[in-house]
Coordinates of C-alpha atoms and ligand atoms in Angstrom, one line a residue:
M25 CA -45.9 -4.0 -6.6
R26 CA -44.7 -7.4 -6.7
T27 CA -40.8 -6.7 -6.5
L28 CA -41.7 -4.0 -4.0
K29 CA -43.4 -6.8 -1.7
L30 CA -40.7 -8.9 -2.0
Y31 CA -38.2 -5.9 -0.7
A32 CA -40.5 -5.3 2.5
L33 CA -40.5 -9.0 2.7
L34 CA -36.4 -9.5 2.3
A35 CA -36.1 -5.9 5.4
A36 CA -38.2 -7.7 7.1
L37 CA -36.2 -11.1 7.6
T38 CA -33.0 -9.1 8.1
L39 CA -34.3 -6.9 10.6
I40 CA -34.8 -10.1 12.1
G41 CA -32.0 -11.9 11.4
L42 CA -32.9 -14.0 9.0
S43 CA -31.7 -13.4 5.0
P44 CA -31.6 -15.3 1.9
A45 CA -28.5 -16.1 1.4
Y46 CA -27.3 -17.9 -2.1
S47 CA -25.4 -20.9 -3.2
Q48 CA -22.0 -21.3 -5.7
N49 CA -18.8 -20.0 -4.4
P50 CA -18.9 -18.1 -2.3
F51 CA -21.7 -19.2 -1.2
I52 CA -22.8 -16.4 1.5
T53 CA -22.5 -12.6 0.1
N54 CA -24.4 -10.3 2.8
Q55 CA -21.0 -10.2 5.1
F56 CA -17.7 -12.2 4.4
T57 CA -17.4 -15.2 6.5
A58 CA -14.7 -17.6 6.9
D59 CA -12.5 -20.5 8.8
P60 CA -16.4 -22.3 8.1
T61 CA -17.4 -25.3 10.3
A62 CA -19.8 -27.7 8.7
R63 CA -22.5 -30.3 10.7
V64 CA -25.6 -31.6 9.6
F65 CA -28.3 -31.5 12.5
G66 CA -31.7 -33.3 11.8
D67 CA -32.3 -32.8 8.0
R68 CA -30.4 -29.3 7.4
V69 CA -26.5 -28.5 7.6
Y70 CA -25.4 -25.5 9.4
V71 CA -22.1 -23.4 8.8
Y72 CA -20.5 -21.7 11.8
P73 CA -17.9 -19.7 10.1
S74 CA -15.8 -16.8 11.6
H75 CA -17.2 -12.8 10.8
D76 CA -14.2 -11.0 9.3
I77 CA -15.7 -7.1 8.6
R78 CA -13.2 -4.1 8.1
A79 CA -11.3 -2.4 10.9
T80 CA -12.7 1.8 11.4
P81 CA -11.0 3.8 13.8
G82 CA -11.3 2.6 17.6
H83 CA -12.8 -1.0 16.1
G84 CA -9.9 -3.3 15.6
R85 CA -6.7 -3.5 14.2
A86 CA -6.5 -2.1 10.7
G87 CA -4.7 -4.9 8.3
W88 CA -5.0 -7.8 10.6
F89 CA -8.2 -9.8 11.1
V90 CA -11.4 -7.8 12.5
M91 CA -14.1 -10.0 14.2
A92 CA -16.8 -9.1 17.2
D93 CA -19.4 -11.9 16.8
Y94 CA -20.2 -15.2 15.0
H95 CA -23.5 -16.0 12.8
V96 CA -24.8 -19.2 11.9
F97 CA -26.0 -19.8 8.4
S98 CA -28.1 -23.1 7.4
S99 CA -29.3 -24.8 4.5
A100 CA -31.8 -28.2 3.5
N101 CA -30.3 -28.2 -0.2
L102 CA -26.9 -26.5 0.0
T103 CA -28.0 -24.3 -2.3
D104 CA -30.3 -22.0 -0.5
W105 CA -29.0 -20.4 2.7
T106 CA -30.3 -19.0 5.6
D107 CA -28.6 -16.0 7.5
H108 CA -29.8 -16.9 11.7
G109 CA -28.4 -14.1 12.2
V110 CA -25.5 -13.5 15.6
I111 CA -25.7 -16.4 18.3
V112 CA -22.2 -15.1 20.1
T113 CA -20.7 -11.5 20.7
Q114 CA -17.4 -10.7 21.8
N115 CA -19.0 -7.8 24.6
K116 CA -21.4 -10.5 25.8
V117 CA -19.1 -13.3 27.1
P118 CA -17.9 -12.6 30.7
W119 CA -14.5 -13.5 29.8
V120 CA -13.6 -11.9 26.9
K121 CA -11.5 -8.8 26.9
P122 CA -14.1 -6.4 25.3
D123 CA -13.7 -5.0 22.6
S124 CA -10.6 -7.7 20.6
Y125 CA -12.4 -8.0 17.6
S126 CA -10.8 -11.5 18.1
M127 CA -13.4 -14.1 17.5
W128 CA -11.5 -16.7 15.2
A129 CA -12.3 -20.0 14.0
P130 CA -15.3 -21.4 16.2
D131 CA -16.8 -25.1 15.7
C132 CA -20.3 -26.4 17.0
V133 CA -20.9 -30.3 17.8
F134 CA -24.5 -31.9 18.7
R135 CA -24.0 -33.8 22.5
N136 CA -26.4 -34.6 25.7
G137 CA -29.6 -33.0 24.1
K138 CA -27.3 -29.7 23.7
Y139 CA -25.7 -27.6 21.4
Y140 CA -22.2 -27.0 22.4
F141 CA -20.3 -23.8 19.7
Y142 CA -16.6 -23.6 20.7
F143 CA -14.7 -20.2 19.7
P144 CA -11.0 -19.0 20.7
T145 CA -10.6 -15.3 21.6
T146 CA -9.0 -12.9 24.2
P147 CA -9.2 -13.3 27.2
R148 CA -10.0 -10.3 30.0
D149 CA -7.7 -12.2 32.2
T150 CA -3.6 -12.7 31.4
T151 CA -2.4 -13.8 34.6
Q152 CA -2.6 -17.5 33.1
G153 CA -0.4 -16.9 30.2
K154 CA -1.6 -14.8 27.0
G155 CA -2.4 -15.0 24.1
F156 CA -6.1 -16.9 23.0
R157 CA -8.7 -19.2 25.2
I158 CA -10.9 -21.3 24.3
G159 CA -14.6 -21.4 25.4
V160 CA -18.3 -22.9 25.2
A161 CA -21.5 -21.3 24.7
V162 CA -24.6 -23.7 24.8
A163 CA -27.6 -23.9 23.6
D164 CA -31.0 -26.3 22.7
K165 CA -31.0 -25.6 19.3
P166 CA -28.5 -25.0 16.4
T167 CA -29.0 -21.5 15.9
G168 CA -29.4 -20.5 19.4
P169 CA -29.9 -18.9 21.6
F170 CA -26.3 -20.0 23.0
V171 CA -25.2 -19.2 26.3
P172 CA -21.5 -18.5 26.8
Q173 CA -20.1 -20.1 29.9
V174 CA -18.0 -17.2 32.6
A175 CA -14.6 -19.2 31.5
P176 CA -12.9 -20.7 29.4
I177 CA -11.9 -23.9 29.0
A178 CA -9.5 -24.9 31.4
G179 CA -5.9 -26.0 30.2
V180 CA -6.5 -24.9 27.2
H181 CA -4.5 -21.5 25.0
G182 CA -4.7 -21.9 21.2
I183 CA -6.9 -20.9 18.6
D184 CA -8.9 -22.8 16.3
P185 CA -11.4 -25.4 18.3
N186 CA -12.3 -28.5 16.8
V187 CA -14.0 -31.4 17.7
F188 CA -14.7 -35.0 17.4
I189 CA -16.7 -37.2 18.6
D190 CA -15.6 -40.3 18.2
K191 CA -18.3 -44.0 17.3
D192 CA -17.7 -45.1 21.1
G193 CA -18.9 -41.8 22.7
Q194 CA -15.5 -40.0 23.3
V195 CA -15.7 -36.9 22.4
Y196 CA -12.0 -34.5 21.6
L197 CA -10.6 -31.5 21.5
Y198 CA -8.3 -30.1 19.0
W199 CA -7.0 -27.0 18.3
S200 CA -3.7 -25.1 17.4
Q201 CA -0.8 -23.0 18.9
G202 CA 1.9 -23.8 16.6
N203 CA 1.2 -27.4 17.0
I204 CA -1.7 -28.8 16.8
Y205 CA -2.4 -30.1 20.2
G206 CA -5.6 -32.9 20.8
A207 CA -6.9 -34.1 24.7
K208 CA -9.9 -36.2 25.8
L209 CA -13.3 -34.3 26.7
K210 CA -15.4 -34.8 29.9
N211 CA -18.7 -35.7 29.2
N212 CA -19.5 -32.7 30.1
M213 CA -18.4 -31.0 27.3
L214 CA -16.5 -27.9 28.8
E215 CA -13.5 -29.3 30.3
L216 CA -10.7 -31.7 29.8
A217 CA -10.5 -35.1 30.6
A218 CA -6.5 -35.7 30.1
E219 CA -3.6 -33.8 29.5
P220 CA -3.3 -32.3 26.0
K221 CA -1.4 -34.5 23.5
T222 CA 1.1 -32.9 21.0
L223 CA 0.2 -34.4 17.5
G224 CA 3.8 -34.3 16.7
E225 CA 4.7 -36.4 13.7
L226 CA 3.3 -33.4 11.3
P227 CA 5.5 -31.2 9.1
T228 CA 7.5 -28.7 12.1
K229 CA 8.8 -25.8 9.6
G230 CA 6.0 -23.5 8.4
L231 CA 2.4 -22.7 10.5
K232 CA 0.3 -25.4 11.0
E233 CA -3.7 -24.2 12.2
G234 CA -6.8 -25.1 11.8
P235 CA -7.1 -29.0 12.4
Y236 CA -9.9 -30.8 11.8
V237 CA -10.5 -34.6 12.5
F238 CA -13.6 -36.7 11.4
E239 CA -13.7 -40.6 11.1
R240 CA -14.2 -42.9 7.8
K241 CA -14.2 -46.3 7.5
G242 CA -11.8 -46.7 10.7
I243 CA -9.4 -44.1 9.3
Y244 CA -8.9 -41.1 11.3
Y245 CA -8.3 -38.0 9.4
L246 CA -6.5 -34.6 11.1
T247 CA -6.7 -32.5 8.2
Y248 CA -5.1 -28.7 8.9
P249 CA -4.2 -26.3 6.9
H250 CA 0.1 -25.6 6.7
V251 CA 2.5 -23.3 5.4
E252 CA 4.7 -25.1 3.5
N253 CA 5.7 -22.6 0.7
K254 CA 4.2 -19.1 0.7
T255 CA 0.7 -19.7 2.1
E256 CA -1.4 -22.1 3.6
R257 CA -2.3 -25.1 2.2
L258 CA -4.9 -27.9 3.6
E259 CA -3.3 -30.9 3.9
Y260 CA -3.9 -34.4 5.8
A261 CA -2.4 -36.8 8.4
T262 CA -3.8 -40.7 8.8
S263 CA -4.1 -43.0 12.0
T264 CA -5.9 -45.6 13.6
S265 CA -6.8 -43.5 16.9
P266 CA -8.1 -40.2 17.3
L267 CA -4.8 -39.0 19.2
G268 CA -2.1 -40.1 16.7
P269 CA 0.4 -41.1 15.6
F270 CA -0.6 -39.4 12.7
T271 CA 0.8 -40.0 9.0
V272 CA 1.6 -37.3 6.5
K273 CA -0.4 -38.5 3.5
G274 CA -0.8 -35.5 1.1
V275 CA -2.4 -32.1 0.2
I276 CA -6.1 -31.2 0.0
M277 CA -6.2 -28.2 -1.8
D278 CA -2.9 -26.3 -3.1
E279 CA -2.1 -23.1 -2.0
S280 CA -4.3 -20.3 -3.6
P281 CA -3.0 -18.5 -6.5
T282 CA -4.0 -15.7 -5.9
G283 CA -2.6 -15.5 -2.6
C284 CA -5.1 -15.2 -0.2
W285 CA -2.6 -16.1 2.5
T286 CA -5.0 -18.3 4.9
N287 CA -6.9 -21.1 4.2
H288 CA -9.7 -23.1 6.9
H289 CA -11.9 -25.5 6.1
S290 CA -13.8 -28.5 6.9
F291 CA -14.9 -32.1 5.8
L292 CA -19.0 -32.7 5.4
Q293 CA -21.2 -35.9 4.7
F294 CA -24.2 -35.0 3.1
K295 CA -26.3 -37.5 1.7
N296 CA -23.8 -40.0 0.1
Q297 CA -21.5 -37.0 -1.3
W298 CA -18.9 -35.7 0.9
Y299 CA -17.8 -31.7 0.7
L300 CA -15.1 -29.4 1.8
F301 CA -15.7 -25.9 3.0
Y302 CA -12.9 -23.9 2.9
H303 CA -12.6 -20.4 2.5
H304 CA -11.1 -17.2 -0.7
N305 CA -11.1 -13.6 0.1
D306 CA -13.7 -13.4 -3.4
L307 CA -15.3 -10.1 -2.0
S308 CA -12.2 -8.5 -0.7
P309 CA -9.2 -9.0 -3.5
N310 CA -6.8 -6.7 -2.3
F311 CA -7.5 -7.6 1.2
D312 CA -7.4 -11.3 2.2
K313 CA -8.3 -11.0 5.6
N314 CA -11.8 -10.2 4.4
R315 CA -13.2 -14.0 3.5
S316 CA -15.8 -15.8 2.0
I317 CA -17.1 -19.7 2.5
R318 CA -17.0 -21.6 -0.3
I319 CA -18.1 -25.6 -0.6
D320 CA -16.7 -27.8 -3.1
S321 CA -17.7 -31.7 -4.1
L322 CA -14.8 -34.1 -2.5
S323 CA -14.6 -37.8 -3.3
F324 CA -11.6 -40.6 -1.4
A325 CA -10.0 -43.2 -3.8
A326 CA -10.3 -46.7 -2.9
D327 CA -7.5 -47.1 -0.5
G328 CA -8.9 -44.1 1.4
S329 CA -6.4 -41.2 0.0
I330 CA -8.4 -37.8 -0.4
R331 CA -9.0 -37.2 -3.7
K332 CA -7.1 -33.1 -4.6
V333 CA -9.8 -30.7 -4.8
Q334 CA -10.0 -28.2 -7.4
P335 CA -11.3 -25.0 -6.3
T336 CA -14.8 -23.7 -8.3
L337 CA -16.9 -20.9 -8.6
R338 CA -19.4 -22.8 -9.1
G339 CA -19.6 -24.3 -6.8
V340 CA -22.0 -27.2 -5.6
G341 CA -25.6 -28.4 -6.2
L342 CA -28.1 -27.3 -8.7
T343 CA -29.7 -24.3 -9.5
S344 CA -33.5 -24.4 -10.1
A345 CA -34.1 -21.8 -13.6
K346 CA -36.3 -19.8 -11.8
Q347 CA -33.9 -18.3 -9.5
K348 CA -31.1 -15.6 -11.0
I349 CA -29.1 -17.4 -12.3
Q350 CA -25.1 -16.1 -12.0
L351 CA -23.7 -17.1 -15.3
D352 CA -19.9 -15.5 -13.6
R353 CA -19.9 -18.5 -11.0
Y354 CA -19.2 -20.3 -14.6
S355 CA -18.3 -23.6 -14.9
R356 CA -16.2 -22.6 -18.2
L357 CA -14.9 -19.8 -19.6
S358 CA -13.8 -18.7 -23.0
E359 CA -10.4 -18.0 -22.5
Q360 CA -10.5 -15.2 -25.2
D361 CA -13.4 -12.2 -25.0
A362 CA -14.5 -13.0 -21.8
T363 CA -14.1 -12.0 -18.6
I364 CA -15.4 -11.7 -15.0
A365 CA -15.3 -8.3 -13.1
F366 CA -17.2 -6.4 -10.3
L367 CA -20.5 -4.8 -10.8
D368 CA -19.7 -2.3 -8.2
T369 CA -15.4 -2.3 -7.3
A370 CA -16.9 -0.2 -4.1
N371 CA -19.4 -2.3 -3.0
T372 CA -18.0 -6.2 -3.6
F373 CA -21.4 -6.8 -2.1
Q374 CA -23.6 -6.6 -4.9
G375 CA -21.2 -9.5 -7.1
W376 CA -20.2 -9.9 -10.6
K377 CA -21.4 -9.8 -13.9
T378 CA -19.6 -11.7 -17.0
V379 CA -18.2 -9.1 -19.7
F380 CA -18.0 -10.6 -23.4
A381 CA -15.4 -8.1 -25.3
S382 CA -16.9 -9.4 -28.2
G383 CA -18.4 -12.4 -29.9
S384 CA -15.8 -14.7 -29.9
G385 CA -16.8 -15.5 -25.9
W386 CA -18.9 -17.4 -24.1
V387 CA -19.7 -18.8 -20.7
Q388 CA -20.9 -22.2 -19.5
Y389 CA -23.1 -22.7 -15.9
N390 CA -23.8 -26.7 -15.2
G391 CA -26.2 -27.8 -12.9
V392 CA -29.7 -26.0 -13.7
A393 CA -32.7 -27.6 -13.0
F394 CA -35.5 -26.8 -15.7
G395 CA -38.0 -29.7 -14.2
Q396 CA -40.3 -30.9 -16.9
Q397 CA -42.3 -27.9 -17.8
K398 CA -41.4 -25.4 -20.7
P399 CA -40.8 -22.2 -19.0
K400 CA -42.2 -19.4 -21.3
T401 CA -40.2 -16.9 -21.5
V402 CA -36.1 -15.8 -20.0
S403 CA -35.5 -13.2 -18.2
L404 CA -31.5 -11.4 -18.7
R405 CA -30.2 -8.2 -16.7
G406 CA -27.4 -7.0 -19.8
A407 CA -26.1 -3.9 -20.6
S408 CA -24.7 -3.0 -24.0
T409 CA -23.6 0.5 -25.1
A410 CA -23.5 -0.5 -29.2
G411 CA -26.4 -3.2 -28.5
A412 CA -26.0 -6.8 -28.8
I413 CA -27.9 -10.3 -29.2
L414 CA -27.2 -12.7 -26.8
Q415 CA -28.0 -16.5 -27.7
I416 CA -28.7 -19.5 -25.0
R417 CA -28.1 -22.4 -25.8
L418 CA -29.0 -25.7 -23.4
D419 CA -25.8 -28.1 -22.2
N420 CA -23.0 -26.5 -25.2
A421 CA -22.3 -24.5 -28.0
A422 CA -23.8 -26.9 -30.2
G423 CA -27.0 -27.1 -27.8
P424 CA -30.3 -26.0 -29.1
V425 CA -30.7 -22.0 -28.9
V426 CA -33.7 -21.8 -26.4
A427 CA -33.9 -18.2 -26.5
E428 CA -31.9 -15.2 -27.8
V429 CA -31.9 -11.9 -26.2
T430 CA -31.5 -8.5 -27.5
V431 CA -29.4 -6.0 -25.2
P432 CA -30.6 -2.2 -26.4
K433 CA -27.9 -0.3 -27.3
G434 CA -27.5 3.0 -24.7
G435 CA -25.3 1.0 -22.1
A436 CA -27.6 1.2 -18.9
W437 CA -28.6 -2.0 -17.0
Q438 CA -31.8 -3.2 -18.2
E439 CA -33.7 -6.5 -17.2
I440 CA -35.0 -8.0 -20.9
K441 CA -37.3 -10.5 -21.5
A442 CA -37.7 -13.1 -24.2
P443 CA -39.1 -15.3 -25.8
V444 CA -38.3 -19.3 -24.6
T445 CA -38.2 -21.2 -27.9
A446 CA -36.7 -24.7 -27.9
F447 CA -36.6 -26.6 -25.0
T448 CA -36.0 -30.2 -23.5
P449 CA -36.9 -30.8 -19.5
G450 CA -34.5 -31.8 -17.3
T451 CA -31.3 -30.2 -15.9
H452 CA -29.0 -28.9 -18.4
A453 CA -25.4 -26.8 -18.4
L454 CA -26.1 -23.6 -19.6
Y455 CA -24.1 -21.9 -23.0
V456 CA -24.2 -18.0 -23.6
A457 CA -22.3 -16.1 -26.4
P458 CA -23.4 -13.4 -28.3
K459 CA -24.5 -13.6 -32.0
S460 CA -22.4 -11.6 -33.3
K461 CA -18.6 -10.8 -33.5
A462 CA -18.9 -7.2 -33.1
A463 CA -21.1 -7.0 -29.7
A464 CA -19.6 -6.3 -26.1
V465 CA -22.0 -6.5 -23.6
E466 CA -22.3 -7.6 -20.2
V467 CA -24.1 -9.9 -18.2
D468 CA -25.4 -9.8 -14.3
W469 CA -27.9 -12.8 -14.8
V470 CA -30.2 -14.9 -16.4
R471 CA -33.5 -16.6 -15.0
F472 CA -36.4 -18.3 -16.5
E473 CA -40.3 -17.8 -15.8
Ligands
FUB20 O1 -10.0 -16.5 10.8 C1 -8.4 -16.5 12.0 C2 -7.7 -17.3 11.8 O2 -7.2 -16.8 10.0 C3 -7.8 -18.8 12.2 O3 -8.2 -18.9 12.8 C4 -7.4 -19.3 11.6 O4 -6.7 -20.6 10.9 C5 -7.1 -18.3 10.0 O5 -8.1 -19.4 9.0

């Protein structure tokens, strides 16, 4: 009965465009998302990504990016995400070529009491040149409704808009088209205030795009994806002023080892911690134009240089012990006898499972918040053909066993409950491994009650 009520609630929320999403990487798993721009508005973080979809006959170009609209997502803790639904859609913007499916990387900023959403796409009118233009839609709230302007920004041709508001109140628009460009915006946020400047001190070989500019301690950081070798990596340059001259400084994130061709990012400071938002094709490993957005923590060295970010599956934030803990978004995984696989390769939105081939495998998931009260039981969704016992420990391989869960033989997925035997209040890693050497077993998630 409770489960039915929960499903009814989820269905109702989804119908009105509000659906819960979850943490870890990728942190949005109900659809493909890319090019995340994260902003703090009030006490929440809002993420404005692109929305990749699959091409279908007559809708988008097969084998290429296909994007018809934008959603916005928000969170108060970077862990629980709400999908607020569609905010701008291609065929409701007067200047956009219908069914062009090219709603690429956007940005959104707050200024003069309004939210300004900047997005690049294909115009109907090509008399002023072919290629992408950049438009603006304006709203009173970060979740919309956004009202698109009737025409794109005059004098701007390109993709990947990014808006930076300096300490003195001057606003700058950056975008890319081969080079990266920057220009002052008028106070109305809708028009250039001066001729664009080519930010020419960046690498000349290999594509550059996706500028994201911010200021920290008097240093202006121009960050951008760049193809130094085969695929995009995230790099940065610094300056003492928003339009340069910039000096190239280094790499923020290396090329993806799995060959996802694009990366696209933004920086966010939230509650005294810096974060990097970026994307990878986690939910579509065989097609890198269906991407998913991720978050990892970021830090600066004393001289202001950016410490390289290693991408993780665990992502950021604490996971409540009362939530489904997706062990497959692990912090550490044994090199042998434990692997991660999709639950259903035909529907990757179902997520992943941890597969233990034998009792030598183990998985560790950091940052589980238990609080002070001892949970009574643990629930685990698991499957095992021959049957297996899983041991759940706190902290590491030598930590106390909090529960032993017997997954019955038969191979079907089952939710199994077991009593919690030992407990230490606070935040812990979970360390999960089969008890017996011969036990092959799969785990979807674990939850404490
Ligand atoms: O998402 C489409 C394009 O791919 C973006 O505009 C680029 O930055 C790259 O991520």
